[in-house]
Tab-separated table of C-alpha atoms in Angstrom:
chain	number	residue	atom	x	y	z
Z	9	MET	CA	-21.623	6.451	9.409
Z	10	ILE	CA	-18.472	4.250	9.357
Z	11	ARG	CA	-19.643	2.558	12.777
Z	12	HIS	CA	-22.970	2.067	11.289
Z	13	ALA	CA	-21.613	0.409	8.196
Z	14	ALA	CA	-19.032	-1.602	10.234
Z	15	ASP	CA	-21.811	-2.840	12.533
Z	16	GLN	CA	-23.727	-4.227	9.334
Z	17	LEU	CA	-20.673	-5.814	7.846
Z	18	ALA	CA	-19.387	-7.554	11.001
Z	19	ASP	CA	-21.777	-10.741	10.682
Z	20	TYR	CA	-21.391	-11.106	7.048
Z	21	ARG	CA	-19.569	-14.560	6.364
Z	22	LEU	CA	-19.044	-14.605	2.510
Z	23	HIS	CA	-16.117	-13.071	0.671
Z	24	LEU	CA	-16.102	-9.383	0.933
Z	25	VAL	CA	-13.721	-6.602	-0.794
Z	26	LEU	CA	-14.260	-3.241	0.947
Z	27	ILE	CA	-13.539	0.142	-0.869
Z	28	HIS	CA	-13.790	3.456	0.711
Z	29	GLY	CA	-13.686	6.786	-1.175
Z	30	GLY	CA	-11.580	9.596	-0.060
Z	31	GLY	CA	-14.385	12.077	1.176
Z	32	SER	CA	-13.372	15.206	3.047
Z	33	TYR	CA	-10.051	13.498	3.760
Z	34	ALA	CA	-8.822	13.737	0.227
Z	35	HIS	CA	-11.166	15.458	-2.214
Z	36	PRO	CA	-10.661	19.016	-1.075
Z	37	PHE	CA	-6.678	18.623	-1.462
Z	38	VAL	CA	-7.034	16.794	-4.718
Z	39	THR	CA	-9.530	19.358	-6.397
Z	40	ARG	CA	-7.470	22.317	-5.067
Z	41	SER	CA	-4.088	21.037	-6.233
Z	42	GLY	CA	-5.463	19.910	-9.611
Z	43	VAL	CA	-3.264	16.545	-9.358
Z	44	GLY	CA	-6.302	14.649	-10.559
Z	45	GLY	CA	-5.276	16.110	-14.036
Z	46	GLY	CA	-1.664	15.387	-13.685
Z	47	LEU	CA	1.652	16.660	-12.522
Z	48	ARG	CA	2.651	20.188	-13.788
Z	49	ASP	CA	4.691	21.642	-11.232
Z	50	ARG	CA	6.852	21.071	-8.100
Z	51	SER	CA	4.269	22.809	-5.860
Z	52	GLN	CA	1.878	19.798	-6.455
Z	53	LEU	CA	4.312	17.338	-4.685
Z	54	ARG	CA	3.382	18.638	-1.271
Z	55	SER	CA	-0.361	18.076	-2.124
Z	56	ILE	CA	0.370	14.459	-2.985
Z	57	SER	CA	2.276	13.775	0.107
Z	58	GLU	CA	-0.445	15.505	2.263
Z	59	THR	CA	-3.247	13.887	0.491
Z	60	GLU	CA	-1.601	10.308	1.249
Z	61	PHE	CA	-1.302	11.260	4.665
Z	62	TYR	CA	-4.870	12.289	5.288
Z	63	LEU	CA	-6.293	9.497	3.279
Z	64	GLY	CA	-4.164	7.122	5.210
Z	65	GLN	CA	-5.848	8.364	8.542
Z	66	LEU	CA	-9.324	7.773	7.037
Z	67	THR	CA	-8.265	4.165	6.280
Z	68	ARG	CA	-6.941	3.919	9.909
Z	69	ILE	CA	-10.300	4.918	11.076
Z	70	ILE	CA	-12.275	2.488	9.006
Z	71	TYR	CA	-9.634	-0.251	9.889
Z	72	ALA	CA	-9.969	0.202	13.489
Z	73	SER	CA	-13.783	-0.012	13.274
Z	74	LEU	CA	-13.233	-3.331	11.589
Z	75	LEU	CA	-10.907	-4.618	13.962
Z	76	LEU	CA	-13.105	-3.693	16.917
Z	77	ARG	CA	-15.820	-5.792	15.378
Z	78	ASN	CA	-13.575	-8.911	15.119
Z	79	MET	CA	-13.261	-8.669	11.406
Z	80	ASN	CA	-9.891	-9.249	10.000
Z	81	PRO	CA	-9.074	-6.656	7.453
Z	82	VAL	CA	-5.739	-5.977	5.515
Z	83	PRO	CA	-5.125	-2.582	3.929
Z	84	LEU	CA	-4.182	-2.526	0.337
Z	85	HIS	CA	-3.234	0.768	-1.154
Z	86	PRO	CA	-3.660	1.409	-4.915
Z	87	MET	CA	-1.034	4.018	-5.344
Z	88	SER	CA	1.377	0.798	-4.311
Z	89	PHE	CA	-0.146	-1.644	-6.690
Z	90	ALA	CA	-1.788	0.109	-9.745
Z	91	THR	CA	-0.660	2.480	-12.359
Z	92	LEU	CA	-2.526	4.521	-15.174
Z	93	ASP	CA	-1.614	5.748	-18.539
Z	94	LYS	CA	-3.475	8.834	-19.760
Z	95	GLY	CA	-6.060	8.292	-17.100
Z	96	GLU	CA	-6.799	4.574	-18.096
Z	97	VAL	CA	-5.642	1.741	-15.851
Z	98	LYS	CA	-2.354	0.297	-17.098
Z	99	LYS	CA	-1.227	-1.997	-14.465
Z	100	PHE	CA	-3.289	-3.646	-11.461
Z	101	LEU	CA	-1.779	-6.262	-9.305
Z	102	LEU	CA	-4.679	-8.413	-8.290
Z	103	ASP	CA	-2.831	-11.136	-6.404
Z	104	PRO	CA	-2.814	-9.595	-3.030
Z	105	ILE	CA	-6.492	-9.054	-3.150
Z	106	ARG	CA	-7.041	-12.742	-4.428
Z	107	LYS	CA	-4.801	-14.269	-1.729
Z	108	SER	CA	-6.124	-12.242	1.031
Z	109	LEU	CA	-9.818	-13.405	0.310
Z	110	ASP	CA	-8.349	-17.007	-0.213
Z	111	ALA	CA	-6.875	-16.760	3.218
Z	112	GLY	CA	-9.974	-15.522	4.959
Z	113	LEU	CA	-9.040	-11.843	5.173
Z	114	THR	CA	-11.042	-8.788	4.300
Z	115	PRO	CA	-9.027	-6.562	1.964
Z	116	LEU	CA	-9.593	-2.823	2.660
Z	117	LEU	CA	-8.951	-0.713	-0.224
Z	118	HIS	CA	-9.644	3.055	-1.086
Z	119	GLY	CA	-9.984	5.602	-3.976
Z	120	ASP	CA	-6.393	6.876	-4.470
Z	121	LEU	CA	-3.827	8.954	-6.335
Z	122	VAL	CA	-1.977	6.581	-8.666
Z	123	PHE	CA	1.012	7.344	-10.694
Z	124	ASP	CA	0.431	7.792	-14.424
Z	125	GLU	CA	2.947	6.898	-17.171
Z	126	SER	CA	2.049	9.894	-19.285
Z	127	ARG	CA	0.691	12.435	-16.843
Z	128	GLY	CA	2.815	11.815	-13.786
Z	129	ILE	CA	-0.241	11.263	-11.435
Z	130	GLY	CA	-3.948	10.781	-11.517
Z	131	VAL	CA	-6.984	9.656	-9.401
Z	132	LEU	CA	-8.101	6.056	-9.471
Z	133	SER	CA	-11.669	6.520	-7.925
Z	134	GLY	CA	-13.087	3.916	-5.548
Z	135	ASP	CA	-16.014	3.259	-8.002
Z	136	ARG	CA	-13.571	2.465	-10.985
Z	137	ILE	CA	-11.833	0.142	-8.425
Z	138	ALA	CA	-14.894	-1.515	-7.659
Z	139	SER	CA	-15.786	-2.302	-11.106
Z	140	LEU	CA	-12.363	-3.372	-12.009
Z	141	ILE	CA	-12.268	-5.763	-9.163
Z	142	GLY	CA	-15.830	-6.679	-9.506
Z	143	SER	CA	-15.272	-7.705	-13.276
Z	144	LYS	CA	-11.643	-9.285	-12.958
Z	145	MET	CA	-12.601	-11.513	-9.905
Z	146	GLY	CA	-15.999	-12.385	-11.279
Z	147	ALA	CA	-17.970	-10.751	-8.283
Z	148	PHE	CA	-21.542	-11.889	-7.568
Z	149	ARG	CA	-22.526	-8.397	-6.592
Z	150	VAL	CA	-20.903	-4.985	-6.308
Z	151	LEU	CA	-22.605	-2.496	-3.890
Z	152	PHE	CA	-22.297	1.424	-4.215
Z	153	GLY	CA	-22.945	2.813	-0.779
Z	154	CYS	CA	-23.256	6.600	-0.957
Z	155	ASP	CA	-25.282	9.556	0.651
Z	156	VAL	CA	-28.222	9.780	-1.357
Z	157	ASP	CA	-31.040	7.029	-1.840
Z	158	GLY	CA	-30.144	5.977	-5.242
Z	159	VAL	CA	-30.232	6.977	-8.687
Z	160	TYR	CA	-32.799	9.692	-9.674
Z	161	SER	CA	-34.650	10.794	-12.796
Z	162	ALA	CA	-32.752	14.153	-12.337
Z	163	ASN	CA	-30.332	15.681	-10.025
Z	164	PRO	CA	-32.667	15.987	-6.870
Z	165	LYS	CA	-30.623	18.849	-5.367
Z	166	ASN	CA	-31.800	20.870	-8.690
Z	167	PHE	CA	-35.150	19.152	-9.442
Z	168	PRO	CA	-37.308	18.444	-6.298
Z	169	ASN	CA	-39.826	16.337	-8.427
Z	170	ALA	CA	-37.228	14.113	-9.523
Z	171	THR	CA	-38.040	10.418	-8.776
Z	172	LEU	CA	-35.930	7.474	-7.432
Z	173	ILE	CA	-35.349	4.952	-10.179
Z	174	PRO	CA	-35.673	1.481	-8.564
Z	175	GLU	CA	-34.406	-0.724	-11.346
Z	176	VAL	CA	-32.041	-0.026	-14.107
Z	177	ASN	CA	-31.963	-2.820	-16.784
Z	178	SER	CA	-31.147	-3.323	-20.491
Z	179	GLU	CA	-34.188	-1.473	-21.492
Z	180	ASN	CA	-33.770	1.928	-19.522
Z	181	PHE	CA	-30.157	2.171	-18.845
Z	182	ARG	CA	-29.341	4.691	-21.722
Z	183	SER	CA	-31.918	7.122	-20.303
Z	184	VAL	CA	-30.701	6.577	-16.952
Z	185	LEU	CA	-26.902	7.112	-17.898
Z	186	SER	CA	-27.539	10.443	-19.378
Z	187	ALA	CA	-29.795	11.678	-16.688
Z	188	SER	CA	-27.014	10.978	-14.132
Z	189	ARG	CA	-24.404	12.860	-15.965
Z	190	SER	CA	-24.785	16.350	-14.203
Z	191	PRO	CA	-21.683	18.639	-13.441
Z	192	SER	CA	-20.273	17.779	-10.101
Z	193	THR	CA	-17.437	19.266	-7.925
Z	194	ASP	CA	-16.554	16.013	-6.655
Z	195	ALA	CA	-12.930	14.965	-7.236
Z	196	THR	CA	-14.021	11.405	-8.713
Z	197	GLY	CA	-17.119	11.968	-10.638
Z	198	SER	CA	-19.853	11.476	-8.176
Z	199	MET	CA	-23.116	9.725	-9.097
Z	200	GLY	CA	-22.447	9.899	-12.780
Z	201	GLU	CA	-19.184	7.696	-12.236
Z	202	LYS	CA	-21.220	5.297	-10.209
Z	203	VAL	CA	-23.864	4.925	-12.833
Z	204	LYS	CA	-21.465	4.276	-15.606
Z	205	GLN	CA	-19.381	1.865	-13.616
Z	206	ALA	CA	-22.615	-0.082	-12.327
Z	207	ILE	CA	-24.088	-0.212	-15.866
Z	208	TRP	CA	-20.930	-1.683	-17.163
Z	209	LEU	CA	-20.805	-4.296	-14.566
Z	210	ALA	CA	-24.431	-5.130	-15.107
Z	211	LYS	CA	-23.576	-5.543	-18.815
Z	212	ASN	CA	-21.076	-8.047	-17.906
Z	213	GLY	CA	-23.436	-10.167	-15.502
Z	214	CYS	CA	-22.729	-8.636	-12.217
Z	215	GLU	CA	-25.544	-7.182	-10.037
Z	216	CYS	CA	-25.124	-3.741	-8.603
Z	217	TYR	CA	-26.914	-1.630	-6.144
Z	218	ILE	CA	-26.534	2.023	-5.548
Z	219	PHE	CA	-28.047	2.865	-2.162
Z	220	ASN	CA	-27.845	5.218	0.901
Z	221	LEU	CA	-25.309	3.846	3.429
Z	222	ARG	CA	-26.909	6.306	5.845
Z	223	GLU	CA	-30.066	4.364	5.694
Z	224	LYS	CA	-30.773	2.175	8.601
Z	225	ASN	CA	-29.770	-1.301	7.808
Z	226	ALA	CA	-29.744	-0.794	4.061
Z	227	LEU	CA	-26.402	-2.447	3.779
Z	228	ARG	CA	-27.376	-5.431	5.768
Z	229	MET	CA	-30.646	-5.971	3.693
Z	230	ILE	CA	-28.775	-5.984	0.655
Z	231	LEU	CA	-26.030	-8.234	2.067
Z	232	ASP	CA	-28.433	-10.516	3.429
Z	233	GLN	CA	-30.679	-10.215	0.386
Z	234	THR	CA	-33.706	-9.623	2.448
Z	235	GLY	CA	-34.942	-6.568	0.707
Z	236	SER	CA	-34.320	-4.446	-2.217
Z	237	ILE	CA	-33.372	-0.774	-1.401
Z	238	GLY	CA	-32.034	1.970	-3.491
Z	239	THR	CA	-31.409	1.456	-7.163
Z	240	ARG	CA	-30.742	-2.074	-8.445
Z	241	PHE	CA	-28.749	-2.830	-11.742
Z	242	VAL	CA	-30.204	-6.050	-13.136
Z	243	PRO	CA	-27.393	-8.130	-14.696
Z	244	TRP	CA	-28.125	-8.212	-18.452
Z	245	LYS	CA	-26.275	-11.561	-19.093
Z	246	LYS	CA	-26.892	-14.439	-16.893
Z	247	SER	CA	-25.318	-13.716	-13.664
Z	248	ARG	CA	-22.101	-15.600	-12.825
Z	249	LYS	CA	-22.116	-18.191	-10.095
Z	250	SER	CA	-19.148	-17.468	-7.680
Z	251	VAL	CA	-18.379	-17.733	-4.180
Z	252	LYS	CA	-16.728	-14.224	-4.123
Z	253	GLN	CA	-19.478	-12.046	-2.874
Z	254	SER	CA	-19.772	-8.335	-3.690
Z	255	PRO	CA	-16.810	-6.099	-3.525
Z	256	GLN	CA	-18.323	-3.369	-1.478
Z	257	ARG	CA	-17.934	0.459	-2.044
Z	258	ALA	CA	-18.683	1.928	1.351
O	24	MET	CA	15.973	8.195	16.688
O	25	ILE	CA	13.238	8.610	13.939
O	26	ARG	CA	13.593	12.616	14.343
O	27	HIS	CA	17.378	12.297	14.385
O	28	ALA	CA	17.340	10.396	11.176
O	29	ALA	CA	14.853	12.553	9.676
O	30	ASP	CA	16.969	15.694	10.502
O	31	GLN	CA	19.885	14.215	8.592
O	32	LEU	CA	17.651	13.245	5.575
O	33	ALA	CA	16.001	16.628	5.136
O	34	ASP	CA	18.628	18.496	3.288
O	35	TYR	CA	19.689	15.662	0.936
O	36	ARG	CA	18.896	16.513	-2.653
O	37	LEU	CA	19.387	13.416	-4.636
O	38	HIS	CA	17.001	10.411	-5.210
O	39	LEU	CA	16.281	8.476	-1.914
O	40	VAL	CA	14.158	5.435	-1.389
O	41	LEU	CA	13.460	5.102	2.293
O	42	ILE	CA	12.739	1.666	3.852
O	43	HIS	CA	11.970	1.042	7.523
O	44	GLY	CA	11.839	-2.116	9.498
O	45	GLY	CA	9.058	-3.296	11.624
O	46	GLY	CA	10.764	-3.027	14.930
O	47	SER	CA	8.854	-3.173	18.112
O	48	TYR	CA	5.796	-2.548	16.032
O	49	ALA	CA	5.810	-5.774	14.256
O	50	HIS	CA	8.518	-8.010	15.162
O	51	PRO	CA	6.724	-9.273	18.364
O	52	PHE	CA	3.514	-10.148	16.897
O	53	VAL	CA	5.164	-11.872	13.664
O	54	THR	CA	7.358	-14.018	16.103
O	55	ARG	CA	4.617	-14.833	18.467
O	56	SER	CA	2.164	-15.768	15.650
O	57	GLY	CA	4.490	-17.589	13.540
O	58	VAL	CA	3.181	-16.044	10.419
O	59	GLY	CA	6.736	-15.601	9.034
O	60	GLY	CA	6.611	-19.446	8.401
O	61	GLY	CA	3.220	-19.400	6.520
O	62	LEU	CA	-0.467	-19.571	7.208
O	63	ARG	CA	-1.460	-22.734	9.116
O	64	ASP	CA	-4.491	-21.754	10.991
O	65	ARG	CA	-7.516	-19.203	11.145
O	66	SER	CA	-6.213	-17.850	14.495
O	67	GLN	CA	-3.345	-16.268	12.676
O	68	LEU	CA	-5.610	-14.073	10.590
O	69	ARG	CA	-5.985	-11.864	13.512
O	70	SER	CA	-2.223	-11.504	14.115
O	71	ILE	CA	-1.899	-10.509	10.346
O	72	SER	CA	-4.748	-7.903	10.725
O	73	GLU	CA	-3.198	-6.396	13.920
O	74	THR	CA	0.325	-6.538	12.608
O	75	GLU	CA	-0.529	-4.385	9.636
O	76	PHE	CA	-2.310	-2.072	11.817
O	77	TYR	CA	0.593	-1.401	14.278
O	78	LEU	CA	3.169	-1.354	11.306
O	79	GLY	CA	0.872	1.331	9.758
O	80	GLN	CA	1.276	3.240	12.870
O	81	LEU	CA	5.185	3.219	12.690
O	82	THR	CA	4.741	4.290	9.036
O	83	ARG	CA	2.695	7.145	9.960
O	84	ILE	CA	5.103	8.380	12.800
O	85	ILE	CA	8.183	8.404	10.152
O	86	TYR	CA	5.863	9.817	7.657
O	87	ALA	CA	4.955	12.642	9.827
O	88	SER	CA	8.512	13.430	10.878
O	89	LEU	CA	9.502	13.726	7.017
O	90	LEU	CA	6.436	15.935	6.349
O	91	LEU	CA	7.374	18.119	9.365
O	92	ARG	CA	10.917	18.562	7.769
O	93	ASN	CA	9.459	19.830	4.258
O	94	MET	CA	10.209	16.484	2.504
O	95	ASN	CA	7.489	15.015	0.203
O	96	PRO	CA	7.160	11.367	1.197
O	97	VAL	CA	4.776	8.714	-0.462
O	98	PRO	CA	3.973	5.540	1.353
O	99	LEU	CA	4.177	2.377	-0.628
O	100	HIS	CA	3.315	-0.753	0.925
O	101	PRO	CA	5.005	-4.262	-0.044
O	102	MET	CA	1.966	-6.278	0.995
O	103	SER	CA	0.090	-4.157	-1.661
O	104	PHE	CA	2.621	-4.563	-4.457
O	105	ALA	CA	4.644	-7.728	-3.894
O	106	THR	CA	3.984	-11.465	-3.588
O	107	LEU	CA	6.368	-14.437	-2.556
O	108	ASP	CA	6.442	-18.083	-3.563
O	109	LYS	CA	8.058	-20.374	-1.096
O	110	GLY	CA	9.654	-17.327	0.681
O	111	GLU	CA	11.116	-16.289	-2.647
O	112	VAL	CA	9.964	-12.976	-4.289
O	113	LYS	CA	7.685	-13.781	-7.203
O	114	LYS	CA	6.085	-10.333	-8.056
O	115	PHE	CA	7.322	-7.020	-7.245
O	116	LEU	CA	5.643	-4.131	-9.013
O	117	LEU	CA	8.533	-1.547	-9.223
O	118	ASP	CA	6.530	1.211	-11.409
O	119	PRO	CA	5.269	3.225	-8.372
O	120	ILE	CA	8.726	3.599	-6.798
O	121	ARG	CA	10.321	4.456	-10.138
O	122	LYS	CA	7.436	7.031	-10.948
O	123	SER	CA	7.610	8.529	-7.448
O	124	LEU	CA	11.210	9.266	-7.712
O	125	ASP	CA	10.779	10.538	-11.302
O	126	ALA	CA	8.212	13.054	-10.005
O	127	GLY	CA	10.535	14.325	-7.198
O	128	LEU	CA	8.825	12.407	-4.344
O	129	THR	CA	10.512	10.295	-1.626
O	130	PRO	CA	9.141	6.709	-1.585
O	131	LEU	CA	8.768	5.338	1.899
O	132	LEU	CA	8.703	1.623	2.081
O	133	HIS	CA	8.859	-0.906	4.963
O	134	GLY	CA	9.596	-4.573	5.811
O	135	ASP	CA	6.117	-6.254	5.642
O	136	LEU	CA	4.004	-9.389	5.616
O	137	VAL	CA	3.466	-10.377	1.999
O	138	PHE	CA	1.109	-13.018	0.410
O	139	ASP	CA	2.900	-16.284	-0.489
O	140	GLU	CA	1.707	-18.496	-3.368
O	141	SER	CA	2.547	-21.670	-1.733
O	142	ARG	CA	2.525	-20.709	2.071
O	143	GLY	CA	-0.288	-18.184	2.221
O	144	ILE	CA	1.879	-15.390	3.772
O	145	GLY	CA	5.465	-14.675	4.761
O	146	VAL	CA	7.830	-11.925	5.799
O	147	LEU	CA	9.642	-9.515	3.206
O	148	SER	CA	12.180	-7.891	5.287
O	149	GLY	CA	13.309	-4.410	4.762
O	150	ASP	CA	16.793	-5.586	4.083
O	151	ARG	CA	15.676	-7.750	1.319
O	152	ILE	CA	13.643	-5.037	-0.138
O	153	ALA	CA	16.662	-2.658	-0.162
O	154	SER	CA	18.758	-5.013	-1.919
O	155	LEU	CA	15.870	-5.786	-4.522
O	156	ILE	CA	15.197	-2.183	-5.295
O	157	GLY	CA	18.858	-1.419	-5.198
O	158	SER	CA	19.809	-3.820	-7.826
O	159	LYS	CA	16.600	-3.470	-9.935
O	160	MET	CA	16.801	0.410	-10.073
O	161	GLY	CA	20.763	0.563	-10.226
O	162	ALA	CA	21.147	2.453	-7.141
O	163	PHE	CA	24.578	3.919	-6.230
O	164	ARG	CA	24.380	3.018	-2.908
O	165	VAL	CA	22.528	1.092	-0.483
O	166	LEU	CA	22.727	2.185	3.358
O	167	PHE	CA	21.597	-0.270	6.084
O	168	GLY	CA	21.105	1.707	9.332
O	169	CYS	CA	20.864	-0.242	12.413
O	170	ASP	CA	21.356	-0.045	16.404
O	171	VAL	CA	25.048	-1.352	16.195
O	172	ASP	CA	28.089	0.209	14.888
O	173	GLY	CA	28.546	-2.196	11.923
O	174	VAL	CA	29.626	-5.583	11.331
O	175	TYR	CA	31.976	-7.158	14.026
O	176	SER	CA	34.383	-10.060	13.801
O	177	ALA	CA	31.954	-11.970	16.076
O	178	ASN	CA	28.682	-11.056	17.905
O	179	PRO	CA	29.782	-8.212	20.292
O	180	LYS	CA	26.958	-9.176	22.619
O	181	ASN	CA	28.408	-12.575	23.301
O	182	PHE	CA	32.100	-11.854	22.601
O	183	PRO	CA	33.360	-8.648	24.167
O	184	ASN	CA	36.782	-8.706	22.223
O	185	ALA	CA	34.967	-8.602	18.932
O	186	THR	CA	36.405	-5.969	16.660
O	187	LEU	CA	34.556	-3.911	14.134
O	188	ILE	CA	35.251	-4.721	10.604
O	189	PRO	CA	35.484	-1.335	8.600
O	190	GLU	CA	35.680	-2.717	5.212
O	191	VAL	CA	34.223	-5.843	3.359
O	192	ASN	CA	35.671	-6.507	-0.075
O	193	SER	CA	36.096	-9.307	-2.698
O	194	GLU	CA	39.056	-10.822	-0.289
O	195	ASN	CA	37.387	-10.937	3.129
O	196	PHE	CA	33.544	-11.428	2.313
O	197	ARG	CA	33.373	-15.207	3.019
O	198	SER	CA	34.747	-14.913	6.524
O	199	VAL	CA	32.660	-11.781	7.345
O	200	LEU	CA	29.596	-13.646	6.226
O	201	SER	CA	30.053	-16.824	8.185
O	202	ALA	CA	30.877	-14.655	11.262
O	203	SER	CA	27.576	-12.711	11.059
O	204	ARG	CA	25.533	-15.933	10.950
O	205	SER	CA	24.776	-15.933	14.441
O	206	PRO	CA	21.322	-17.298	15.923
O	207	SER	CA	18.900	-14.347	16.134
O	208	THR	CA	15.270	-13.916	17.683
O	209	ASP	CA	14.751	-11.178	15.126
O	210	ALA	CA	11.729	-11.734	12.977
O	211	THR	CA	13.722	-10.971	9.763
O	212	GLY	CA	17.119	-12.191	10.205
O	213	SER	CA	19.095	-9.331	12.015
O	214	MET	CA	22.844	-8.908	11.241
O	215	GLY	CA	23.270	-11.900	9.161
O	216	GLU	CA	20.471	-10.796	6.758
O	217	LYS	CA	22.013	-7.431	6.342
O	218	VAL	CA	25.503	-8.797	5.882
O	219	LYS	CA	24.177	-11.339	3.068
O	220	GLN	CA	22.128	-8.624	1.287
O	221	ALA	CA	25.127	-6.231	1.352
O	222	ILE	CA	27.656	-8.597	-0.013
O	223	TRP	CA	25.055	-9.453	-2.737
O	224	LEU	CA	24.710	-5.905	-3.774
O	225	ALA	CA	28.517	-5.103	-3.615
O	226	LYS	CA	29.186	-8.271	-5.844
O	227	ASN	CA	26.731	-6.508	-8.332
O	228	GLY	CA	28.673	-3.099	-8.163
O	229	CYS	CA	26.744	-1.262	-5.543
O	230	GLU	CA	28.434	0.312	-2.461
O	231	CYS	CA	26.876	-0.499	0.801
O	232	TYR	CA	27.273	0.589	4.313
O	233	ILE	CA	26.072	-1.016	7.577
O	234	PHE	CA	26.223	1.605	10.473
O	235	ASN	CA	24.707	2.808	13.568
O	236	LEU	CA	21.659	4.985	12.940
O	237	ARG	CA	22.063	6.388	16.599
O	238	GLU	CA	25.508	7.565	15.873
O	239	LYS	CA	25.518	11.318	15.800
O	240	ASN	CA	25.409	12.480	12.085
O	241	ALA	CA	26.660	9.022	10.863
O	242	LEU	CA	23.800	9.030	8.150
O	243	ARG	CA	24.798	12.506	7.020
O	244	MET	CA	28.260	11.715	6.781
O	245	ILE	CA	27.666	8.878	4.710
O	246	LEU	CA	25.078	10.486	2.501
O	247	ASP	CA	27.324	13.532	2.074
O	248	GLN	CA	30.574	11.360	1.665
O	249	THR	CA	32.407	13.231	4.046
O	250	GLY	CA	33.637	10.453	6.074
O	251	SER	CA	33.464	6.642	6.311
O	252	ILE	CA	31.784	5.072	9.418
O	253	GLY	CA	30.471	1.614	10.203
O	254	THR	CA	31.214	-1.096	7.709
O	255	ARG	CA	31.736	-0.272	4.182
O	256	PHE	CA	31.059	-2.792	1.524
O	257	VAL	CA	33.436	-2.134	-1.393
O	258	PRO	CA	31.944	-2.926	-4.787
O	259	TRP	CA	33.724	-5.831	-6.598
O	260	LYS	CA	32.529	-4.801	-10.086
O	261	LYS	CA	33.134	-1.337	-11.264
O	262	SER	CA	30.373	0.894	-9.530
O	263	ARG	CA	27.365	1.726	-11.660
O	264	LYS	CA	26.938	5.446	-12.654
O	265	SER	CA	23.396	6.586	-11.740
O	266	VAL	CA	21.725	9.536	-10.555
O	267	LYS	CA	19.503	7.294	-8.402
O	268	GLN	CA	21.017	7.452	-4.988
O	269	SER	CA	20.961	5.106	-2.243
O	270	PRO	CA	17.880	3.170	-1.271
O	271	GLN	CA	18.202	3.825	2.460
O	272	ARG	CA	17.222	1.280	5.064
O	273	ALA	CA	16.740	3.247	8.202
């Protein structure tokens, strides 16, 4: 899937911020050690060190796949530039992201463990990072790639008759948000979190997509605006004009 | 040498910030592409991406060697948390370093390419990072490990009769500083930079050592204060009392 996504990104010429999740390289360790809820005892320190090590390996795999396609990525690590307080973002140094885009580089970020003023440590999800950067930098679009086709009327794993919602707008967003809030074992909120962040961005004038990154050429179609696929979040406010295209959650 | 240094660090129980240089993983790319002097054309973007990739690999090797010795490191990357302006440090987010020490983790940093407001990009050397963190966090000691025995009266590669200076203090620091300023092909200033940073720290009350990291047990002897080796920089002002021990440049 990484190669497939990298193939579709390689030809894209506008500004792009890439953000990957922790996937199987981080979620199981975070969930098992409970560090997402804060630091309680010294045994968790080992989990933090190991999580960072495995997560770093996933970043390297993605990084290499971009280098091999002649892209020029730079890795930026949230633990190094962001802090939380009671789970809310407190500090977030945007300058390296902005400067790397200005230079013509492609910043590569990821969901991460981040130090928390009150709780010691916490999780800053890739979805939350995407919406933060999207709003702070006035992104044109934010794309949330995942492993299902988009947002459904109910959890399709439990309700086989659930239908895909092609468009979320100022009319239907409340019902979509409540339908997407199903219990999840994912360390960072799964679909409910994506929907929440996408609605928040759309309210602030930024177009979003939640779509299946496994789907052949779905990413390319959305990037090139040659087709609508997955669930599109229509901006409420007039969309901002910006050369900075789509922080991309892959 | 990494294993040797990690062996000596593994038993140390006080606060420790580890900083490694770029060595052969970064210096040749930085020197060849000239990115240390700023961003001039698009061909340098590839060098930035590759430098970050190779440097990341060196960090992983060191990281793994610490994990294997039951230490709990966390990697913090200067490109992500610092910026320059005309080569001078402009922003430097200290919170993750401070919070990781508070938690009982060992932050692992490195000399790095860092975005520069005016020049696009520049080098923030491990030596400069060590003195910045040492002073901002009130470190007790800063140790500069390198591949020579310490500071010499002249460059020992050119002057075989040069002698090792065991102690630098408020009396002899000017002559030592001028003797250490020999031309160097190192991307980040080599011995001259270390001496400059160590003198600046000593003036501000922080003890420093420049010593040979290849020397058997040298690092352990300095950490445990069981012997003086290399060149010791005696603090001019009364040394600060602090539980935060020695940002360590390895």
